[in-house]
Coordinates of C-alpha atoms and ligand atoms in Angstrom, one line a residue:
X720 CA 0.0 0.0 0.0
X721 CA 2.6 2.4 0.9
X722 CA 4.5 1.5 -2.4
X723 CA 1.2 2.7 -4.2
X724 CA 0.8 5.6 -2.6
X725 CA 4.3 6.9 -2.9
X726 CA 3.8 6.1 -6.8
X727 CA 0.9 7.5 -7.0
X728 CA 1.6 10.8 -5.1
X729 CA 4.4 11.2 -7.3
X730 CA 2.6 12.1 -10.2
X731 CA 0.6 14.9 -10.2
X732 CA -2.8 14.9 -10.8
X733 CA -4.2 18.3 -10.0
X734 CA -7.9 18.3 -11.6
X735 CA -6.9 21.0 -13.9
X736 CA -4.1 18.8 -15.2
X737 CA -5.2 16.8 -17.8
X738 CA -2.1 15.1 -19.1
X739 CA -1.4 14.3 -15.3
X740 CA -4.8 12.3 -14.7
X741 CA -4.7 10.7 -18.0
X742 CA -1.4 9.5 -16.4
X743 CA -2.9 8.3 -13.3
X744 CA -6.4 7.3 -14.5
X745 CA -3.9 4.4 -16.5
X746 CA -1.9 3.2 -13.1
X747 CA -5.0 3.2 -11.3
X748 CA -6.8 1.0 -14.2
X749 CA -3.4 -1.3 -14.1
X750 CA -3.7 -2.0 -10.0
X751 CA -7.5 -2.2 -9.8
X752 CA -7.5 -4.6 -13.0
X753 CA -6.2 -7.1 -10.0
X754 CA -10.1 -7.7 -9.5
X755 CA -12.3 -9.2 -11.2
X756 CA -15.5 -7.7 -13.0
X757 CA -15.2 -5.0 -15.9
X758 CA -13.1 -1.9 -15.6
X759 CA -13.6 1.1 -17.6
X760 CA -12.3 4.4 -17.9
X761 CA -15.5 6.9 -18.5
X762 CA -15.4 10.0 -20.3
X763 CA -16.3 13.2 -18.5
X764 CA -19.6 14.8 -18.3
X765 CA -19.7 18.1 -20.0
X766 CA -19.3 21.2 -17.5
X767 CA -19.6 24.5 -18.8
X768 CA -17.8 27.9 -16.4
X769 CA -18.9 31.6 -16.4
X770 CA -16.3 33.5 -17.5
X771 CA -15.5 36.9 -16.1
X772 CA -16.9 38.4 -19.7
X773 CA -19.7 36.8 -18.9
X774 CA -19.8 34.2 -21.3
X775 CA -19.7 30.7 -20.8
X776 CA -16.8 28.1 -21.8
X777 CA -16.0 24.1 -21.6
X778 CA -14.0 23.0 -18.8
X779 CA -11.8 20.4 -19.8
X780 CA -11.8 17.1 -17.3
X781 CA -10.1 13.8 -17.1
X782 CA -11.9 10.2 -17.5
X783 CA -13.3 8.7 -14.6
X784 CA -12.4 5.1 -13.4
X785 CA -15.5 2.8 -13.2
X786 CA -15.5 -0.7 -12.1
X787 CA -18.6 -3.3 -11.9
X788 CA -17.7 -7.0 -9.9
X789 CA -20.4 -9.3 -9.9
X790 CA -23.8 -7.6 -10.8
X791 CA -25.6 -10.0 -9.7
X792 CA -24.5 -11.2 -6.7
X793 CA -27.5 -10.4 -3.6
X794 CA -25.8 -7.6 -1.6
X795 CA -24.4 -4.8 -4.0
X796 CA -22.4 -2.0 -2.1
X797 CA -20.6 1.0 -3.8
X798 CA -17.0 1.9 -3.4
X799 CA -15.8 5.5 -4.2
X800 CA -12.5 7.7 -4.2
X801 CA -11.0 10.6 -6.4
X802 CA -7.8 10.4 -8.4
X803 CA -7.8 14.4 -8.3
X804 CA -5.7 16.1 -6.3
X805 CA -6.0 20.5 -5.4
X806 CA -2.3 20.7 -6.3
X807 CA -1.5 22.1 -9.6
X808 CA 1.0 21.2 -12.1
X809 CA 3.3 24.8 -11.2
X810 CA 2.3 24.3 -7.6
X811 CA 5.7 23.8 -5.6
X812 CA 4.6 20.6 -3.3
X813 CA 4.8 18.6 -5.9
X814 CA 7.2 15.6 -4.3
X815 CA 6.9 13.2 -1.0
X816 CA 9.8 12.8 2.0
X817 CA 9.8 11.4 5.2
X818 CA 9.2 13.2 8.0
X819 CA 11.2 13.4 11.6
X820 CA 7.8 11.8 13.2
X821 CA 7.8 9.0 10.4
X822 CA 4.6 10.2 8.4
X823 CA 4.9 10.7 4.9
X824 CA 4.6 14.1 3.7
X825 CA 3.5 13.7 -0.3
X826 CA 0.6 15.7 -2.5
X827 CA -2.6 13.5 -2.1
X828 CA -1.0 11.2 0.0
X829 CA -3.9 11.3 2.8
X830 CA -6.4 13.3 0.1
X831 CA -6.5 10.4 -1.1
X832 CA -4.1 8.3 -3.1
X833 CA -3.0 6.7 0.1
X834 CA -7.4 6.2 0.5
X835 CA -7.1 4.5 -2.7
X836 CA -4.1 2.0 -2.2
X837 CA -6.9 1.0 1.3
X838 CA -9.5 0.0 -0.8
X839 CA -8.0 -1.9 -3.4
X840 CA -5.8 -3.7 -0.3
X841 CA -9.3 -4.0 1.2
X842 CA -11.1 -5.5 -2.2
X843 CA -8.0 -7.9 -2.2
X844 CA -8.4 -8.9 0.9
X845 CA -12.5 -9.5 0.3
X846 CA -11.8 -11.4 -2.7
X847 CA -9.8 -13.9 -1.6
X848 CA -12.7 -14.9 1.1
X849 CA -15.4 -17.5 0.0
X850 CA -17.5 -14.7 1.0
X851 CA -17.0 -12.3 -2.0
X852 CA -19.3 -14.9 -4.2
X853 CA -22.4 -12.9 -2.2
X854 CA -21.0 -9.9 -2.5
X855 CA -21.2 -7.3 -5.8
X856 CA -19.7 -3.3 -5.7
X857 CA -19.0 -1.2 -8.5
X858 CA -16.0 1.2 -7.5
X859 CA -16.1 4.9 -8.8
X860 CA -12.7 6.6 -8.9
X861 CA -13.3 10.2 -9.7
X862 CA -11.2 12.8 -11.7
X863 CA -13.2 16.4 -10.4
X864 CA -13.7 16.0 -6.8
X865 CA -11.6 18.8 -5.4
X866 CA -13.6 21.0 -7.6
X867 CA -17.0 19.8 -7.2
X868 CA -17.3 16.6 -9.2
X869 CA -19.2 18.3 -11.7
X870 CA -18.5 16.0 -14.8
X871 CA -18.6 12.9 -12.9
X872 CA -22.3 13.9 -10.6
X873 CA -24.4 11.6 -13.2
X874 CA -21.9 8.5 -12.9
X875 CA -21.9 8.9 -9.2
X876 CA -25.9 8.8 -8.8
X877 CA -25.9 6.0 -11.1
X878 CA -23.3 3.8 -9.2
X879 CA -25.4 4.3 -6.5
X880 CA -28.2 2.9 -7.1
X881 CA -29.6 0.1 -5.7
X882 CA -27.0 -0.2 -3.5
X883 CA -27.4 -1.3 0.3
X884 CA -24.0 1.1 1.5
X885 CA -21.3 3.1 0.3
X886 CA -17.5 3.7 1.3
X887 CA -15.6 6.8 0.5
X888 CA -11.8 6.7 1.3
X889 CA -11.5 10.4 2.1
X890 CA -9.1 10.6 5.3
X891 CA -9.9 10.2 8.5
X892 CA -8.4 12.6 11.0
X893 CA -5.2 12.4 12.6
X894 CA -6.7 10.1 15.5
X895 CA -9.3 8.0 13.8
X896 CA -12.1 10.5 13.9
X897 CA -14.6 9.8 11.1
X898 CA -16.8 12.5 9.6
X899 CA -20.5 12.2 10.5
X900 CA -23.1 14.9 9.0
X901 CA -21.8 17.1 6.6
X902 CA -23.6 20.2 5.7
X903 CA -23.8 20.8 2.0
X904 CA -22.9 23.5 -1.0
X905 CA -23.8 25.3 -4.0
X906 CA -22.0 27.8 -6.1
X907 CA -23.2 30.6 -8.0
X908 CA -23.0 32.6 -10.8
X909 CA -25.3 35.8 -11.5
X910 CA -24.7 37.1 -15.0
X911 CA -26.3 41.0 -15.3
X912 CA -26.1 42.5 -18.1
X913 CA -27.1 46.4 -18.2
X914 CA -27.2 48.9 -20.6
X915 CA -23.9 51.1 -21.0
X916 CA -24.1 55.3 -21.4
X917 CA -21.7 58.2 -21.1
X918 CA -21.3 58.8 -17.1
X919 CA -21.5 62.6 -17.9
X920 CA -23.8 63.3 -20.8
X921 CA -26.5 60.2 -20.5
X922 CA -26.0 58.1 -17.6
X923 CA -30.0 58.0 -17.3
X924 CA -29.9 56.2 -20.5
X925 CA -27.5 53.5 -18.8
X926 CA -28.5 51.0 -17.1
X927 CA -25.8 49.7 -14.0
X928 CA -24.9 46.4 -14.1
X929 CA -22.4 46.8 -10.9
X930 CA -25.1 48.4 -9.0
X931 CA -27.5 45.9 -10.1
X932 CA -25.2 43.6 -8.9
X933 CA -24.0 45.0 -5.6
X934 CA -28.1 44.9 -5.0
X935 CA -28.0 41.0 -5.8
X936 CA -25.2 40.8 -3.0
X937 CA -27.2 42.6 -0.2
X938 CA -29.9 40.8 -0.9
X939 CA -28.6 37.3 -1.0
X940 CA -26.6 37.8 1.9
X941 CA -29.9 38.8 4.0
X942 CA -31.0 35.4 3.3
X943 CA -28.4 33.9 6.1
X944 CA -30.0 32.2 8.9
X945 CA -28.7 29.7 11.1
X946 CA -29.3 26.8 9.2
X947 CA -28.2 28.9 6.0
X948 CA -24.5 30.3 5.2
X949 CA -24.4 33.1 2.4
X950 CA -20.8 34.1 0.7
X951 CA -21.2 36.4 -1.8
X952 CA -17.4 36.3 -2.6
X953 CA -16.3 38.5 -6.0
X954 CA -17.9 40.6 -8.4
X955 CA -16.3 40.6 -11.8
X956 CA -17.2 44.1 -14.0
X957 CA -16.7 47.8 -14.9
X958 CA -14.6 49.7 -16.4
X959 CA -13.7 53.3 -17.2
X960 CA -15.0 55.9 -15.0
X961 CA -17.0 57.8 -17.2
X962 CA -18.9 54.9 -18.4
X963 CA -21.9 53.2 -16.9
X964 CA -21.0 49.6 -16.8
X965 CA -23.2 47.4 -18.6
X966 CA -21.6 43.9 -17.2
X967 CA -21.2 42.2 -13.9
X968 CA -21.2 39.0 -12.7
X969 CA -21.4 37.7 -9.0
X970 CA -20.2 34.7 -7.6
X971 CA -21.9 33.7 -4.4
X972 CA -21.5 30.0 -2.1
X973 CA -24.3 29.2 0.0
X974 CA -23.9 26.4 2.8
X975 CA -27.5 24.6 3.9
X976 CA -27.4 22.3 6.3
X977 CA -30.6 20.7 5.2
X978 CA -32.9 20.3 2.4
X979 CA -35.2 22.8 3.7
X980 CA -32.2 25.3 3.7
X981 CA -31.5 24.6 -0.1
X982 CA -35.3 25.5 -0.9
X983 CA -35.2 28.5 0.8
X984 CA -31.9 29.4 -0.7
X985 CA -32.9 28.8 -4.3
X986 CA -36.3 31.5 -3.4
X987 CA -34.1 33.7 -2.0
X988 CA -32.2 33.3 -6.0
X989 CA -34.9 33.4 -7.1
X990 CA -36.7 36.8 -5.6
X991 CA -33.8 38.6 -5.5
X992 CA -33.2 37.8 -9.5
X993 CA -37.2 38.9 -10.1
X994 CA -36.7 41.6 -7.5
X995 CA -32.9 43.3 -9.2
X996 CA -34.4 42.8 -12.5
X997 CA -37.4 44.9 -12.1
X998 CA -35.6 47.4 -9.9
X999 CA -32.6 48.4 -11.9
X1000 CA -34.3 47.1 -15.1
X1001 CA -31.4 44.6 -16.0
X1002 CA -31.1 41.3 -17.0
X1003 CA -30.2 38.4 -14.4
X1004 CA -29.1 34.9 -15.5
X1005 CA -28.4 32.5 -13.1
X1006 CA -25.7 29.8 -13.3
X1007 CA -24.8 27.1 -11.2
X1008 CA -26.3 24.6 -9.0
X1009 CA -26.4 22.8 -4.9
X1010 CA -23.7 20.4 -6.4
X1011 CA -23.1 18.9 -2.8
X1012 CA -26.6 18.7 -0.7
X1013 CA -26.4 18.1 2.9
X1014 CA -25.4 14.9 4.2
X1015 CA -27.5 14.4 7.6
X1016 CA -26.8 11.2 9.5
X1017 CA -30.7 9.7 9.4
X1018 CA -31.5 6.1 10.5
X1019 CA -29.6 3.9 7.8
X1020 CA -26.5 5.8 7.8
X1021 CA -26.3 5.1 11.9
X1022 CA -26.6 2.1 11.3
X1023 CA -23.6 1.8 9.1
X1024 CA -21.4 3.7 11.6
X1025 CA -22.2 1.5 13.9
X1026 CA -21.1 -1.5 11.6
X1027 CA -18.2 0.1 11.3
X1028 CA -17.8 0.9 14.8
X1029 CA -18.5 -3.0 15.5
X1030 CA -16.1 -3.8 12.9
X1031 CA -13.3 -1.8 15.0
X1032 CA -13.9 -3.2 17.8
X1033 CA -13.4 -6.7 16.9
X1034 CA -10.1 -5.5 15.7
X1035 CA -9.4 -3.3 18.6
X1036 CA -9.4 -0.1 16.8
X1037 CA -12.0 2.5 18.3
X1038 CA -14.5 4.1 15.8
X1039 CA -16.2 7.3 16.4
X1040 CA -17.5 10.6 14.5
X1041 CA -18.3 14.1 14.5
X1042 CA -20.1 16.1 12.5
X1043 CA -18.1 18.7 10.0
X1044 CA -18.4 21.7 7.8
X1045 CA -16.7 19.9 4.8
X1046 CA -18.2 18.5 1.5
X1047 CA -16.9 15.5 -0.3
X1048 CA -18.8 12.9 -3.3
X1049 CA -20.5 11.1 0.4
X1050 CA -22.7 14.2 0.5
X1051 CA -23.8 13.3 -3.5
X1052 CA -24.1 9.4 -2.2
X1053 CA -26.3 10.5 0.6
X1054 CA -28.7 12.5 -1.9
X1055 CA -29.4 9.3 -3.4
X1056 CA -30.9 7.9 -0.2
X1057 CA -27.8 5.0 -0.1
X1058 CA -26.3 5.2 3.7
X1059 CA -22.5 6.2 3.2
X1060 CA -19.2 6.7 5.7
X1061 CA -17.0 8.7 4.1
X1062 CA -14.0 8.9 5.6
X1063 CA -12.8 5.3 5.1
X1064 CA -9.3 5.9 3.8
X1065 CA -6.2 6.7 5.6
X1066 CA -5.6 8.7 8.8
X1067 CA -4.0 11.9 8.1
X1068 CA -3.9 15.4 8.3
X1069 CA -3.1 19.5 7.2
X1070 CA -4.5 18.3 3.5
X1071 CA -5.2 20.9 0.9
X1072 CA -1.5 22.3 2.1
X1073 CA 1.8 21.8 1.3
X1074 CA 2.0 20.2 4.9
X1075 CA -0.4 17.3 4.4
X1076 CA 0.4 14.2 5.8
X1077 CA -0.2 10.1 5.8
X1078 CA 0.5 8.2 8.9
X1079 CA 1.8 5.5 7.5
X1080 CA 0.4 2.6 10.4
X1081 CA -3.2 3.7 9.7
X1082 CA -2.7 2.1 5.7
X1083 CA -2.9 -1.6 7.3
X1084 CA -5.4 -0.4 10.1
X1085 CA -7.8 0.9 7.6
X1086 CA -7.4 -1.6 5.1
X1087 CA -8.1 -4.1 8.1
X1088 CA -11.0 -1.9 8.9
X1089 CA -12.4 -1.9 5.5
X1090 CA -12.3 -5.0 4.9
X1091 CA -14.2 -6.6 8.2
X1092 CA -16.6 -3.9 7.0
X1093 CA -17.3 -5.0 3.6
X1094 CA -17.6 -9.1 4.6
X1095 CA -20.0 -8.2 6.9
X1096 CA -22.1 -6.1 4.9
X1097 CA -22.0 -9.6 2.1
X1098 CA -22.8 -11.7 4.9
X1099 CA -25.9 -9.8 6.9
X1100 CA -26.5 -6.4 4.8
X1101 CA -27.1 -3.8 6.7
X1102 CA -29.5 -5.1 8.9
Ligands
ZN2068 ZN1 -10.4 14.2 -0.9

């Protein structure tokens, strides 16, 4: 496992690098062809990005790994992880070295190529058990998760149908911890065009796009509430200072907590795009989407933590979890009513910096973890 890892981490695979993913998407297809069933690498969904002229352009995204082992075997479970990684190709952390504590300090290492090398150890381990015969997973390796797994949303839902649980090998923390509830995300962008005039001679004549827009911003951000977090973060637009700007486009995040959170976020979209419209008498398009919706921990996904948590204890590694403000593809799995833990892969820590680390015990642990996990989900379900 750690071999993997240290391969894989060595080859970048930020999700803007296209070349890199290809790279990986092929070593990952060569170690996971060590299980049976049919592997594929799946083209990307088409994603399209508001550009800061306010147009809208193809983002380019690297093929998904899917995998399919025994269809029709009685329980079905799905597997997921991400190939991706938020380091770019000119970002400096771009090589692993040891550290004085022993952890392995390496891009993705915890975030999640070591998460990866745990579940194909763990599939291993489940297929050499008369066991695996009742047993059936598809495994979804992503290529977009760091930004939002956009082009690979469809595949996701799809692999997770039918399916009694899910895994996710994002790391655990530094001590075990799993991640229980997550709240969820959408990102937005507001498009206003306006009309443009001479500041001096016929401003009446303009119509303000900025202003238009700074008005979308107050208003979306008097829609926070508790269960409700509102980030209108940039406005892109303007220009000369004796011309009434005819473009701008805001880019807001909101984080709901709960369904009933995204339905009041998307009215408060909805009004203040009627409302802005009318008022400044511009134009409003709305882009973007609740790409991650909350992921609470209801009745079947308690009961999977505590199979886990069972699982542990029979192998004398304690299992708890705590709820965080984080999004990953288990907040997607949990949309599609399938009970998910997320946090299956390594233990580990600092990710998304140039500090992130792998503690290298926790590969074997996890693996073990995993693994227990899985046979006892083909011997009993989730029951
Ligand atoms: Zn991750």
């Amino acid at each position: 496992m750690l071999e993997r890892t240290e391969a894989w981490a060595a080859v970048n695979s930020g999700t803007r690098n296209i070349a890199g993913l290809a790279t990986m998407a092929d070593m990952l297809a060569d170690a996971f062809s060590a299980l049976p069933g049919h592997l594929a690498l799946v083209e990307p969904d088409l994603v399209d990005a508001v550009l800061t002229d306010g147009s809208t352009q193809q983002i380019e995204h690297g093929r998904h790994l899917h995998l399919a082992v025994r269809p029709d075997a009685p329980a079905q479970i799905l597997l997921t992880g991400h190939m991706d990684t938020v380091f770019p190709v000119d970002h400096p952390f771009q090589t692993g070295r040891w550290l004085a504590n022993g952890n392995l300090n390496a891009p993705g290492a915890a975030d999640m190529k070591g998460g990866l090398a745990v579940m194909l150890a763990a599939l291993e381990a489940v297929e050499a058990s008369p066991l695996a015969a009742q047993l059936g997973y598809e495994v979804l390796i992503n290529s977009d998760e760091e930004t939002g797994s956009l082009s690979s949303a469809p595949l996701i839902a799809g692999a997770a149908k039918g399916k009694v649980a899910a895994l996710t090998y994002e790391p655990a923390l530094p001590d075990g911890t799993l991640a229980g509830a997550r709240g969820g995300t959408g990102n937005f962008s507001l498009v206003v065009h306006g009309k443009s005039a001479h500041a001096g001679r016929n401003p009446e004549e303009g119509r303000n796009a900025l202003v238009a827009a700074a008005d979308l911003a107050l208003r979306l951000a008097a829609a926070r509430e508790p269960m409700l977090a509102v980030n209108p973060a940039r406005i892109d637009g303007g220009g000369p200072n004796n011309v009434v700007p005819d473009l701008a486009i805001l880019r807001v995040n909101f984080r709901p907590r709960d369904a009933g959170a995204i339905a009041r976020a998307q009215a408060a979209l909805d009004s203040a795009a009627t409302q802005v419209s009318s008022t400044h008498d511009v134009h409003v398009h709305v882009h973007g989407s609740f790409n991650r919706p909350p992921k609470p921990l209801d009745a079947g996904a308690e009961r999977l933590f505590q199979l886990v948590k069972e699982a542990g204890a029979d192998l004398g590694i304690p299992v708890s979890w705590k709820a965080t403000g984080g999004v990953c593809d288990g907040n997607n799995i949990a949309a599609c009513g399938v009970p998910v833990v997320d946090t299956m892969g390594v233990r580990g820590g600092l990710i998304h910096s140039a500090d992130e680390f792998l503690i290298p015990e926790s590969l074997a642990e996890r693996a073990g973890l995993s693994a227990v996990t899985i046979l006892r989900l083909a011997e009993k379900g989730l029951a």
